[in-house]
Amino acid sequence: ANSTDVEDLVGAPMVIAHRGANDRYNESTITAYKIAARDGVDALEIDLRMTADGRLIAMHDETIDRTTDGNGKAEAYTLEEIKEFETVEVFNNQTTVEVIPTLEEIIDTFRDTEHYYIETRLVDGQPVMEDYLVRLLDDYELISQGLVIIQSFSKQSLEKVYNLEPSIPLTLLYRKGKFNLEDAKSVPYPFIGIESTDVSLEVVNELHEVGKKVHVYFTNNDTQKAEQKRVKAFQVDGYFTDYIEYTKELLETE
Ligand code: G3P
Ligand code: CA
């Protein structure tokens, strides 16, 4: 990856490393992101959760049960407590363990050598992670360098980010089965994130007509590769991929 502005980057379809290279290492860990970066992806996708003491960690699920040796809601723990747990996975019959990283630790690892595609969410229905997040990204000068996109299923969260820093490119995500074309055409965000089974040629063409880029995510690993092939024919603009090598090869073939 390099330090081009997001605006330059989106000329070609973006290969977005969904939770890092999660097909080869524990999802959302520094190592998973390092593998993705080594593979030359266009952006690292990072889901955020907030700890009880207001720190941001890379964690997809509401609870730490699926990915770590602990259990309970991530937000119930302070950062110090969260650091006592480890992510645990098995790849090729080998168990790999690694601590849960904070967003700062991920950014400290890659600085301005990567693009960050960060997902915010409401905490107990409130937009409370955005202040800390925007300040952090600003401190690292990532916003001014065009190295960040922020995505969310929550319009409230995106509005909060916009009010804090209007120059950050934003993506509105729609849940599987909940995509609404008229709504997507009318929102003031440059990127629309859609689950692959809701993506059709008509949807992509209509969004392109109003100047929006379409970034596709996938919820079924068994059909993901076939789905990537299907939506490629519609000239979508980004893939939140769980199979980086596959996606890169797919985009290189005519
Ligand atoms: O951020 C794109 C995609 O990751 C949205 O779904 O549940 O995997 O965060 P989810
Ligand atoms: Ca996500």
CSV table of C-alpha atoms and ligand atoms in Angstrom, one decimal:
chain,number,residue,atom,x,y,z
A,1,ALA,CA,0.0,0.0,0.0
A,2,ASN,CA,1.1,3.6,-0.3
A,3,SER,CA,0.1,7.0,0.8
A,4,THR,CA,-2.1,8.2,-2.0
A,5,ASP,CA,-5.2,10.1,-1.0
A,6,VAL,CA,-8.4,8.1,-0.7
A,7,GLU,CA,-9.8,10.1,-3.7
A,8,ASP,CA,-7.0,8.7,-5.9
A,9,LEU,CA,-7.3,5.3,-4.5
A,10,VAL,CA,-11.0,4.8,-5.4
A,11,GLY,CA,-10.4,5.1,-9.1
A,12,ALA,CA,-9.8,1.3,-9.2
A,13,PRO,CA,-11.9,-1.2,-7.2
A,14,MET,CA,-10.6,-1.2,-3.6
A,15,VAL,CA,-9.5,-4.4,-2.0
A,16,ILE,CA,-10.4,-3.9,1.7
A,17,ALA,CA,-9.0,-6.4,4.2
A,18,HIS,CA,-12.0,-7.3,6.2
A,19,ARG,CA,-10.8,-7.7,9.9
A,20,GLY,CA,-7.3,-8.1,8.4
A,21,ALA,CA,-6.2,-11.4,6.7
A,22,ASN,CA,-8.7,-13.3,8.8
A,23,ASP,CA,-8.5,-16.4,6.6
A,24,ARG,CA,-4.9,-16.8,7.8
A,25,TYR,CA,-4.7,-15.4,11.3
A,26,ASN,CA,-6.9,-14.4,14.2
A,27,GLU,CA,-9.2,-11.7,13.0
A,28,SER,CA,-8.7,-8.0,13.9
A,29,THR,CA,-5.2,-8.6,15.4
A,30,ILE,CA,-2.0,-6.8,14.6
A,31,THR,CA,-0.6,-9.9,12.9
A,32,ALA,CA,-3.8,-10.3,10.7
A,33,TYR,CA,-3.4,-6.7,9.6
A,34,LYS,CA,0.3,-7.1,9.0
A,35,ILE,CA,-0.4,-10.1,6.6
A,36,ALA,CA,-3.0,-8.0,4.8
A,37,ALA,CA,-0.6,-5.1,4.5
A,38,ARG,CA,2.1,-7.4,3.2
A,39,ASP,CA,-0.4,-8.6,0.6
A,40,GLY,CA,-0.7,-5.1,-0.7
A,41,VAL,CA,-4.4,-4.3,0.1
A,42,ASP,CA,-5.9,-0.9,-0.4
A,43,ALA,CA,-7.2,-0.5,3.1
A,44,LEU,CA,-7.4,-2.2,6.5
A,45,GLU,CA,-11.0,-2.7,7.8
A,46,ILE,CA,-11.3,-2.2,11.5
A,47,ASP,CA,-14.4,-2.7,13.6
A,48,LEU,CA,-14.4,-0.7,16.8
A,49,ARG,CA,-15.7,-1.4,20.3
A,50,MET,CA,-15.3,0.9,23.3
A,51,THR,CA,-14.0,-0.4,26.6
A,52,ALA,CA,-15.6,0.6,30.0
A,53,ASP,CA,-12.9,3.3,30.3
A,54,GLY,CA,-13.5,4.8,26.9
A,55,ARG,CA,-10.7,3.3,24.9
A,56,LEU,CA,-11.2,2.0,21.3
A,57,ILE,CA,-10.3,-1.6,20.5
A,58,ALA,CA,-10.5,-3.7,17.3
A,59,MET,CA,-13.3,-6.1,17.9
A,60,HIS,CA,-16.3,-7.0,15.7
A,61,ASP,CA,-18.7,-8.8,18.0
A,62,GLU,CA,-20.5,-7.2,21.0
A,63,THR,CA,-19.0,-9.9,23.2
A,64,ILE,CA,-15.5,-11.4,23.3
A,65,ASP,CA,-16.9,-14.9,23.4
A,66,ARG,CA,-16.4,-16.0,19.8
A,67,THR,CA,-12.8,-14.7,19.2
A,68,THR,CA,-11.1,-14.8,22.6
A,69,ASP,CA,-10.6,-17.0,25.7
A,70,GLY,CA,-12.9,-14.8,27.7
A,71,ASN,CA,-16.5,-14.0,27.7
A,72,GLY,CA,-19.0,-11.1,28.2
A,73,LYS,CA,-19.5,-7.8,26.6
A,74,ALA,CA,-16.3,-6.0,25.5
A,75,GLU,CA,-17.6,-2.7,26.9
A,76,ALA,CA,-17.9,-4.3,30.4
A,77,TYR,CA,-14.1,-4.4,30.7
A,78,THR,CA,-11.5,-1.7,31.1
A,79,LEU,CA,-8.6,-1.7,28.6
A,80,GLU,CA,-6.4,-3.2,31.3
A,81,GLU,CA,-8.9,-6.1,31.8
A,82,ILE,CA,-9.3,-6.6,28.1
A,83,LYS,CA,-5.6,-7.0,27.7
A,84,GLU,CA,-5.7,-10.0,30.0
A,85,PHE,CA,-7.7,-11.9,27.4
A,86,GLU,CA,-6.3,-13.3,24.1
A,87,THR,CA,-7.8,-14.0,20.8
A,88,VAL,CA,-7.6,-17.7,20.0
A,89,GLU,CA,-7.9,-19.4,16.6
A,90,VAL,CA,-6.9,-22.6,14.9
A,91,PHE,CA,-5.3,-22.5,11.4
A,92,ASN,CA,-3.9,-25.7,9.8
A,93,ASN,CA,-4.2,-27.5,13.2
A,94,GLN,CA,-2.1,-24.9,14.9
A,95,THR,CA,-3.5,-22.7,17.7
A,96,THR,CA,-2.6,-19.1,17.4
A,97,VAL,CA,-3.1,-16.6,20.3
A,98,GLU,CA,-2.7,-12.9,20.3
A,99,VAL,CA,-3.9,-10.0,22.4
A,100,ILE,CA,-6.7,-7.7,21.4
A,101,PRO,CA,-5.2,-4.5,19.9
A,102,THR,CA,-6.3,-1.0,20.5
A,103,LEU,CA,-6.8,1.3,17.5
A,104,GLU,CA,-3.7,3.2,18.6
A,105,GLU,CA,-1.6,0.1,18.5
A,106,ILE,CA,-2.8,-0.7,15.0
A,107,ILE,CA,-2.1,2.9,13.8
A,108,ASP,CA,1.3,2.9,15.6
A,109,THR,CA,2.2,-0.3,13.6
A,110,PHE,CA,1.4,1.1,10.1
A,111,ARG,CA,1.3,4.9,10.6
A,112,ASP,CA,0.9,6.5,7.2
A,113,THR,CA,1.8,3.5,5.2
A,114,GLU,CA,-1.8,2.1,5.1
A,115,HIS,CA,-5.3,3.3,4.6
A,116,TYR,CA,-7.7,2.7,7.5
A,117,TYR,CA,-11.4,1.8,6.8
A,118,ILE,CA,-12.9,2.2,10.3
A,119,GLU,CA,-16.3,1.1,11.4
A,120,THR,CA,-18.1,3.0,14.1
A,121,ARG,CA,-21.2,2.0,16.0
A,122,LEU,CA,-23.5,3.5,18.6
A,123,VAL,CA,-22.8,2.4,22.2
A,124,ASP,CA,-26.0,1.9,24.1
A,125,GLY,CA,-27.7,3.9,21.4
A,126,GLN,CA,-25.4,6.8,21.8
A,127,PRO,CA,-22.7,8.2,19.5
A,128,VAL,CA,-19.9,8.2,22.1
A,129,MET,CA,-16.9,6.8,20.3
A,130,GLU,CA,-16.7,9.5,17.6
A,131,ASP,CA,-15.0,12.3,19.6
A,132,TYR,CA,-12.2,10.1,20.8
A,133,LEU,CA,-11.8,8.5,17.3
A,134,VAL,CA,-11.6,11.8,15.3
A,135,ARG,CA,-9.2,13.3,17.8
A,136,LEU,CA,-7.0,10.3,17.6
A,137,LEU,CA,-7.0,10.2,13.8
A,138,ASP,CA,-6.3,13.9,13.8
A,139,ASP,CA,-3.3,13.5,16.2
A,140,TYR,CA,-1.8,11.0,13.9
A,141,GLU,CA,-2.4,13.4,10.9
A,142,LEU,CA,-4.2,10.6,9.1
A,143,ILE,CA,-7.2,12.7,8.1
A,144,SER,CA,-5.2,15.5,6.4
A,145,GLN,CA,-3.3,12.8,4.5
A,146,GLY,CA,-6.5,11.3,3.2
A,147,LEU,CA,-5.8,7.9,4.8
A,148,VAL,CA,-9.1,7.3,6.5
A,149,ILE,CA,-12.6,6.3,5.5
A,150,ILE,CA,-15.2,5.9,8.2
A,151,GLN,CA,-18.1,3.5,7.8
A,152,SER,CA,-21.2,2.9,9.9
A,153,PHE,CA,-24.6,1.3,9.8
A,154,SER,CA,-25.6,4.2,12.0
A,155,LYS,CA,-26.5,7.5,10.3
A,156,GLN,CA,-26.3,9.2,13.7
A,157,SER,CA,-22.7,8.1,14.1
A,158,LEU,CA,-21.8,9.3,10.6
A,159,GLU,CA,-23.5,12.7,11.2
A,160,LYS,CA,-21.5,13.0,14.4
A,161,VAL,CA,-18.2,12.3,12.6
A,162,TYR,CA,-19.2,14.7,9.8
A,163,ASN,CA,-19.9,17.5,12.3
A,164,LEU,CA,-16.5,16.9,14.0
A,165,GLU,CA,-14.6,16.7,10.8
A,166,PRO,CA,-16.4,17.2,7.5
A,167,SER,CA,-13.4,16.2,5.3
A,168,ILE,CA,-13.4,12.5,6.3
A,169,PRO,CA,-15.0,10.4,3.5
A,170,LEU,CA,-17.9,8.4,4.9
A,171,THR,CA,-19.7,5.2,4.0
A,172,LEU,CA,-23.2,4.3,4.9
A,173,LEU,CA,-23.7,0.6,5.4
A,174,TYR,CA,-27.0,-1.2,5.0
A,175,ARG,CA,-27.7,-4.5,6.7
A,176,LYS,CA,-28.4,-7.6,4.6
A,177,GLY,CA,-31.9,-7.4,3.3
A,178,LYS,CA,-32.4,-3.8,4.4
A,179,PHE,CA,-30.9,-2.0,1.4
A,180,ASN,CA,-33.0,0.9,0.2
A,181,LEU,CA,-32.0,2.3,-3.1
A,182,GLU,CA,-33.9,5.6,-2.8
A,183,ASP,CA,-32.5,6.2,0.6
A,184,ALA,CA,-28.9,5.4,-0.5
A,185,LYS,CA,-29.3,7.8,-3.5
A,186,SER,CA,-30.4,10.6,-1.2
A,187,VAL,CA,-27.8,10.5,1.6
A,188,PRO,CA,-24.9,12.9,1.5
A,189,TYR,CA,-22.2,10.2,1.7
A,190,PRO,CA,-19.8,9.3,-1.2
A,191,PHE,CA,-19.7,5.5,-0.4
A,192,ILE,CA,-22.5,3.0,0.1
A,193,GLY,CA,-21.8,-0.3,1.7
A,194,ILE,CA,-24.1,-3.2,0.7
A,195,GLU,CA,-24.2,-6.9,1.5
A,196,SER,CA,-23.5,-8.8,-1.7
A,197,THR,CA,-26.9,-10.5,-2.1
A,198,ASP,CA,-28.6,-7.1,-2.2
A,199,VAL,CA,-26.3,-6.0,-5.0
A,200,SER,CA,-27.6,-6.0,-8.6
A,201,LEU,CA,-26.6,-4.3,-11.9
A,202,GLU,CA,-29.5,-1.9,-11.5
A,203,VAL,CA,-28.5,-0.9,-7.9
A,204,VAL,CA,-24.9,-0.3,-9.0
A,205,ASN,CA,-25.8,1.6,-12.1
A,206,GLU,CA,-28.3,3.8,-10.3
A,207,LEU,CA,-25.8,4.6,-7.5
A,208,HIS,CA,-23.1,5.4,-10.0
A,209,GLU,CA,-25.4,7.7,-11.9
A,210,VAL,CA,-25.7,9.9,-8.7
A,211,GLY,CA,-22.0,9.7,-8.2
A,212,LYS,CA,-21.8,7.2,-5.4
A,213,LYS,CA,-19.3,4.4,-5.1
A,214,VAL,CA,-20.5,0.9,-4.1
A,215,HIS,CA,-18.5,-1.1,-1.6
A,216,VAL,CA,-19.7,-4.7,-1.1
A,217,TYR,CA,-19.4,-6.9,2.0
A,218,PHE,CA,-20.1,-10.6,2.4
A,219,THR,CA,-21.9,-12.5,5.2
A,220,ASN,CA,-21.6,-16.1,3.8
A,221,ASN,CA,-18.0,-17.4,3.5
A,222,ASP,CA,-19.3,-20.4,1.5
A,223,THR,CA,-20.6,-18.3,-1.3
A,224,GLN,CA,-18.3,-15.3,-0.9
A,225,LYS,CA,-15.9,-16.1,-3.8
A,226,ALA,CA,-18.8,-16.7,-6.2
A,227,GLU,CA,-20.5,-13.6,-5.0
A,228,GLN,CA,-17.3,-11.5,-5.6
A,229,LYS,CA,-17.2,-12.8,-9.2
A,230,ARG,CA,-20.9,-12.0,-9.7
A,231,VAL,CA,-20.7,-8.4,-8.4
A,232,LYS,CA,-17.4,-7.8,-10.3
A,233,ALA,CA,-19.5,-7.9,-13.5
A,234,PHE,CA,-21.4,-4.9,-12.2
A,235,GLN,CA,-18.2,-2.9,-11.7
A,236,VAL,CA,-18.6,-2.4,-8.0
A,237,ASP,CA,-16.0,-0.1,-6.4
A,238,GLY,CA,-14.8,-2.0,-3.4
A,239,TYR,CA,-14.7,-5.5,-1.8
A,240,PHE,CA,-14.6,-6.0,2.0
A,241,THR,CA,-12.8,-9.3,1.4
A,242,ASP,CA,-12.1,-12.2,3.7
A,243,TYR,CA,-10.0,-13.7,0.9
A,244,ILE,CA,-7.5,-11.1,-0.1
A,245,GLU,CA,-5.4,-13.3,-2.5
A,246,TYR,CA,-8.5,-14.4,-4.3
A,247,THR,CA,-9.9,-10.9,-4.7
A,248,LYS,CA,-6.6,-9.5,-6.0
A,249,GLU,CA,-6.4,-12.3,-8.6
A,250,LEU,CA,-10.1,-11.8,-9.6
A,251,LEU,CA,-9.5,-8.1,-10.2
A,252,GLU,CA,-6.4,-8.8,-12.2
A,253,THR,CA,-8.2,-11.1,-14.6
A,254,GLU,CA,-10.2,-9.7,-17.5
B,1,G3P,O1,-17.9,-3.1,7.4
B,1,G3P,C1,-18.3,-3.9,6.3
B,1,G3P,C2,-18.8,-5.1,6.9
B,1,G3P,O2,-17.8,-5.6,7.8
B,1,G3P,C3,-20.1,-4.9,7.7
B,1,G3P,O3,-20.5,-6.0,8.4
B,1,G3P,O4,-20.8,-7.1,10.5
B,1,G3P,O5,-18.8,-7.6,9.2
B,1,G3P,O6,-19.0,-5.4,10.3
B,1,G3P,P1,-19.8,-6.5,9.7
B,2,CA,CA,-17.1,-4.2,9.7
